[in-house]
């Protein structure tokens, strides 16, 4: 594991070798030469390579491999039609220049945990599945968790078909180019109804476990979060000849909105980030005609989140009046607060055999989307940098292996009672 700090502590799970091998094999996929981090975007070549890896691991173990109507990949041990299936997994796609762990840790650990159970000789009494949900990060089409949202009926096929990437390629076109059928997408409620429990293991996206000194924790809740597109309409003009007082410069209004977002979020104890921006015409010597900024905002409760976004919109609009810039705001996605089912959460925590931290998170997950239809829980693995959505995201090798053991214990407790 080239970017995992190796410091073996305690007995390694018997799935350790397979974890390390799989990790090594997946590590170069989607890491272009010269790029700062991973670029595993939905329906790209890197995504296809990740998918081929998943299929290979499933078939090498003799699991039944399946791709659902929305392009999510499944590997079954036992017959899912029997129902009450225990499912684990996560996603393999990444944000732009993302880290190695967000997503893949959950999928690699899932295969390794089942290897561990086989090595223990555990007899499964419930079918078990591993899933790779498609397009979790929404890096390409702007909407997160497209695969799980479609499956859960939280995104209509019509709305999904309208999604476009930065080059104007539609989601159906991208799926088609990748060899998938976009006409098939839609709710998959029967499949979800067969799932008795979904447990997603994920790297922690913060430092709570590092501070508490625990390699593994359990999720309590996911903060409500959403994405809003702010369009600032100004007037294109010459950067060298237009007097400052004659300008209608949308970049100025946008800059003020960024500062307002920071201030409003700070005052409310929330989070607000403009992390993506597009400028037209995007010339060094031209005042822009349009600046488009995407706001990601999150808070502990939905009322606070709504209030913060409204305040940012008001501040941007007011400033727009002064700058002669029109501001329009479009909500592109919203995910309500998720409180993980207490019974499963407590059961999972008990199966770990020792007290572990129970943590909320501001990060979105497929587990959060599924939690509306399926009993769902999450395990977090310590991340000493606390950094995520960046190549600085890291988990030590012994913590990854502790995660494999924890997931194996949980799957064993659920599927081999
Ligand atoms: C996904 O990781 C998100 O929280 O946006
Ligand atoms: Mn992520
Ligand atoms: Mn993730």
JSON list of N, CA, C and O in Angstrom, two decimals, residues 322-346:
[
{"chain": "A", "resi": 322, "resn": "UNK", "atom": "N", "xyz": [-26.54, 46.41, -6.25]},
{"chain": "A", "resi": 322, "resn": "UNK", "atom": "CA", "xyz": [-25.53, 47.48, -6.24]},
{"chain": "A", "resi": 322, "resn": "UNK", "atom": "C", "xyz": [-24.60, 47.39, -7.44]},
{"chain": "A", "resi": 322, "resn": "UNK", "atom": "O", "xyz": [-24.11, 48.39, -7.95]},
{"chain": "A", "resi": 323, "resn": "UNK", "atom": "N", "xyz": [-24.33, 46.16, -7.90]},
{"chain": "A", "resi": 323, "resn": "UNK", "atom": "CA", "xyz": [-23.38, 45.97, -9.00]},
{"chain": "A", "resi": 323, "resn": "UNK", "atom": "C", "xyz": [-24.06, 45.99, -10.37]},
{"chain": "A", "resi": 323, "resn": "UNK", "atom": "O", "xyz": [-23.37, 45.82, -11.39]},
{"chain": "A", "resi": 324, "resn": "UNK", "atom": "N", "xyz": [-25.38, 46.08, -10.39]},
{"chain": "A", "resi": 324, "resn": "UNK", "atom": "CA", "xyz": [-26.07, 45.98, -11.68]},
{"chain": "A", "resi": 324, "resn": "UNK", "atom": "C", "xyz": [-25.97, 44.59, -12.26]},
{"chain": "A", "resi": 324, "resn": "UNK", "atom": "O", "xyz": [-25.82, 44.39, -13.47]},
{"chain": "A", "resi": 325, "resn": "UNK", "atom": "N", "xyz": [-26.03, 43.60, -11.38]},
{"chain": "A", "resi": 325, "resn": "UNK", "atom": "CA", "xyz": [-25.87, 42.18, -11.78]},
{"chain": "A", "resi": 325, "resn": "UNK", "atom": "C", "xyz": [-27.11, 41.40, -11.34]},
{"chain": "A", "resi": 325, "resn": "UNK", "atom": "O", "xyz": [-27.54, 41.51, -10.19]},
{"chain": "A", "resi": 326, "resn": "UNK", "atom": "N", "xyz": [-27.70, 40.65, -12.25]},
{"chain": "A", "resi": 326, "resn": "UNK", "atom": "CA", "xyz": [-28.86, 39.83, -11.89]},
{"chain": "A", "resi": 326, "resn": "UNK", "atom": "C", "xyz": [-28.41, 38.51, -11.26]},
{"chain": "A", "resi": 326, "resn": "UNK", "atom": "O", "xyz": [-27.44, 37.90, -11.72]},
{"chain": "A", "resi": 327, "resn": "UNK", "atom": "N", "xyz": [-29.11, 38.09, -10.22]},
{"chain": "A", "resi": 327, "resn": "UNK", "atom": "CA", "xyz": [-28.74, 36.84, -9.53]},
{"chain": "A", "resi": 327, "resn": "UNK", "atom": "C", "xyz": [-29.94, 35.89, -9.55]},
{"chain": "A", "resi": 327, "resn": "UNK", "atom": "O", "xyz": [-31.03, 36.27, -9.12]},
{"chain": "A", "resi": 328, "resn": "UNK", "atom": "N", "xyz": [-29.72, 34.68, -10.05]},
{"chain": "A", "resi": 328, "resn": "UNK", "atom": "CA", "xyz": [-30.77, 33.67, -9.95]},
{"chain": "A", "resi": 328, "resn": "UNK", "atom": "C", "xyz": [-30.18, 32.44, -9.26]},
{"chain": "A", "resi": 328, "resn": "UNK", "atom": "O", "xyz": [-29.02, 32.10, -9.47]},
{"chain": "A", "resi": 329, "resn": "UNK", "atom": "N", "xyz": [-31.00, 31.83, -8.43]},
{"chain": "A", "resi": 329, "resn": "UNK", "atom": "CA", "xyz": [-30.52, 30.68, -7.65]},
{"chain": "A", "resi": 329, "resn": "UNK", "atom": "C", "xyz": [-31.41, 29.47, -7.94]},
{"chain": "A", "resi": 329, "resn": "UNK", "atom": "O", "xyz": [-32.63, 29.57, -7.89]},
{"chain": "A", "resi": 330, "resn": "UNK", "atom": "N", "xyz": [-30.77, 28.35, -8.27]},
{"chain": "A", "resi": 330, "resn": "UNK", "atom": "CA", "xyz": [-31.51, 27.12, -8.58]},
{"chain": "A", "resi": 330, "resn": "UNK", "atom": "C", "xyz": [-31.03, 26.01, -7.66]},
{"chain": "A", "resi": 330, "resn": "UNK", "atom": "O", "xyz": [-29.82, 25.73, -7.62]},
{"chain": "A", "resi": 331, "resn": "UNK", "atom": "N", "xyz": [-31.95, 25.40, -6.95]},
{"chain": "A", "resi": 331, "resn": "UNK", "atom": "CA", "xyz": [-31.55, 24.25, -6.12]},
{"chain": "A", "resi": 331, "resn": "UNK", "atom": "C", "xyz": [-31.39, 23.03, -7.02]},
{"chain": "A", "resi": 331, "resn": "UNK", "atom": "O", "xyz": [-32.34, 22.63, -7.68]},
{"chain": "A", "resi": 332, "resn": "UNK", "atom": "N", "xyz": [-30.20, 22.48, -7.07]},
{"chain": "A", "resi": 332, "resn": "UNK", "atom": "CA", "xyz": [-29.96, 21.33, -7.97]},
{"chain": "A", "resi": 332, "resn": "UNK", "atom": "C", "xyz": [-30.15, 20.00, -7.26]},
{"chain": "A", "resi": 332, "resn": "UNK", "atom": "O", "xyz": [-30.43, 19.00, -7.89]},
{"chain": "A", "resi": 333, "resn": "UNK", "atom": "N", "xyz": [-29.93, 19.99, -5.95]},
{"chain": "A", "resi": 333, "resn": "UNK", "atom": "CA", "xyz": [-30.21, 18.75, -5.20]},
{"chain": "A", "resi": 333, "resn": "UNK", "atom": "C", "xyz": [-30.36, 19.06, -3.73]},
{"chain": "A", "resi": 333, "resn": "UNK", "atom": "O", "xyz": [-29.88, 20.08, -3.24]},
{"chain": "A", "resi": 334, "resn": "UNK", "atom": "N", "xyz": [-31.07, 18.15, -3.06]},
{"chain": "A", "resi": 334, "resn": "UNK", "atom": "CA", "xyz": [-31.24, 18.30, -1.61]},
{"chain": "A", "resi": 334, "resn": "UNK", "atom": "C", "xyz": [-31.38, 16.90, -1.01]},
{"chain": "A", "resi": 334, "resn": "UNK", "atom": "O", "xyz": [-32.11, 16.07, -1.53]},
{"chain": "A", "resi": 335, "resn": "UNK", "atom": "N", "xyz": [-30.67, 16.68, 0.06]},
{"chain": "A", "resi": 335, "resn": "UNK", "atom": "CA", "xyz": [-30.78, 15.40, 0.77]},
{"chain": "A", "resi": 335, "resn": "UNK", "atom": "C", "xyz": [-31.16, 15.70, 2.21]},
{"chain": "A", "resi": 335, "resn": "UNK", "atom": "O", "xyz": [-30.41, 16.37, 2.92]},
{"chain": "A", "resi": 336, "resn": "UNK", "atom": "N", "xyz": [-32.33, 15.24, 2.64]},
{"chain": "A", "resi": 336, "resn": "UNK", "atom": "CA", "xyz": [-32.76, 15.54, 4.01]},
{"chain": "A", "resi": 336, "resn": "UNK", "atom": "C", "xyz": [-31.86, 14.88, 5.05]},
{"chain": "A", "resi": 336, "resn": "UNK", "atom": "O", "xyz": [-31.04, 14.02, 4.72]},
{"chain": "A", "resi": 337, "resn": "UNK", "atom": "N", "xyz": [-32.05, 15.30, 6.28]},
{"chain": "A", "resi": 337, "resn": "UNK", "atom": "CA", "xyz": [-31.29, 14.70, 7.38]},
{"chain": "A", "resi": 337, "resn": "UNK", "atom": "C", "xyz": [-31.54, 13.19, 7.41]},
{"chain": "A", "resi": 337, "resn": "UNK", "atom": "O", "xyz": [-32.64, 12.73, 7.10]},
{"chain": "A", "resi": 338, "resn": "UNK", "atom": "N", "xyz": [-30.51, 12.43, 7.74]},
{"chain": "A", "resi": 338, "resn": "UNK", "atom": "CA", "xyz": [-30.65, 10.97, 7.89]},
{"chain": "A", "resi": 338, "resn": "UNK", "atom": "C", "xyz": [-30.27, 10.60, 9.32]},
{"chain": "A", "resi": 338, "resn": "UNK", "atom": "O", "xyz": [-29.18, 10.92, 9.77]},
{"chain": "A", "resi": 339, "resn": "UNK", "atom": "N", "xyz": [-31.20, 9.97, 9.99]},
{"chain": "A", "resi": 339, "resn": "UNK", "atom": "CA", "xyz": [-30.91, 9.43, 11.32]},
{"chain": "A", "resi": 339, "resn": "UNK", "atom": "C", "xyz": [-30.90, 7.92, 11.12]},
{"chain": "A", "resi": 339, "resn": "UNK", "atom": "O", "xyz": [-31.94, 7.34, 10.80]},
{"chain": "A", "resi": 340, "resn": "UNK", "atom": "N", "xyz": [-29.73, 7.30, 11.22]},
{"chain": "A", "resi": 340, "resn": "UNK", "atom": "CA", "xyz": [-29.67, 5.86, 10.96]},
{"chain": "A", "resi": 340, "resn": "UNK", "atom": "C", "xyz": [-30.53, 5.10, 11.97]},
{"chain": "A", "resi": 340, "resn": "UNK", "atom": "O", "xyz": [-30.58, 5.49, 13.15]},
{"chain": "A", "resi": 341, "resn": "UNK", "atom": "N", "xyz": [-31.17, 4.05, 11.47]},
{"chain": "A", "resi": 341, "resn": "UNK", "atom": "CA", "xyz": [-32.07, 3.26, 12.32]},
{"chain": "A", "resi": 341, "resn": "UNK", "atom": "C", "xyz": [-31.36, 2.83, 13.61]},
{"chain": "A", "resi": 341, "resn": "UNK", "atom": "O", "xyz": [-30.30, 2.19, 13.54]},
{"chain": "A", "resi": 342, "resn": "UNK", "atom": "N", "xyz": [-31.97, 3.18, 14.74]},
{"chain": "A", "resi": 342, "resn": "UNK", "atom": "CA", "xyz": [-31.27, 2.96, 16.01]},
{"chain": "A", "resi": 342, "resn": "UNK", "atom": "C", "xyz": [-31.05, 1.48, 16.30]},
{"chain": "A", "resi": 342, "resn": "UNK", "atom": "O", "xyz": [-30.01, 1.09, 16.82]},
{"chain": "A", "resi": 343, "resn": "UNK", "atom": "N", "xyz": [-32.06, 0.64, 15.95]},
{"chain": "A", "resi": 343, "resn": "UNK", "atom": "CA", "xyz": [-31.94, -0.78, 16.31]},
{"chain": "A", "resi": 343, "resn": "UNK", "atom": "C", "xyz": [-30.73, -1.40, 15.59]},
{"chain": "A", "resi": 343, "resn": "UNK", "atom": "O", "xyz": [-29.91, -2.08, 16.22]},
{"chain": "A", "resi": 344, "resn": "UNK", "atom": "N", "xyz": [-30.61, -1.12, 14.28]},
{"chain": "A", "resi": 344, "resn": "UNK", "atom": "CA", "xyz": [-29.48, -1.71, 13.53]},
{"chain": "A", "resi": 344, "resn": "UNK", "atom": "C", "xyz": [-28.16, -1.08, 13.99]},
{"chain": "A", "resi": 344, "resn": "UNK", "atom": "O", "xyz": [-27.15, -1.77, 14.17]},
{"chain": "A", "resi": 345, "resn": "UNK", "atom": "N", "xyz": [-28.19, 0.24, 14.17]},
{"chain": "A", "resi": 345, "resn": "UNK", "atom": "CA", "xyz": [-26.96, 0.93, 14.62]},
{"chain": "A", "resi": 345, "resn": "UNK", "atom": "C", "xyz": [-26.46, 0.31, 15.94]},
{"chain": "A", "resi": 345, "resn": "UNK", "atom": "O", "xyz": [-25.27, -0.01, 16.08]},
{"chain": "A", "resi": 346, "resn": "UNK", "atom": "N", "xyz": [-27.39, 0.12, 16.89]},
{"chain": "A", "resi": 346, "resn": "UNK", "atom": "CA", "xyz": [-26.98, -0.41, 18.20]},
{"chain": "A", "resi": 346, "resn": "UNK", "atom": "C", "xyz": [-26.52, -1.87, 18.08]},
{"chain": "A", "resi": 346, "resn": "UNK", "atom": "O", "xyz": [-25.59, -2.29, 18.75]}
]
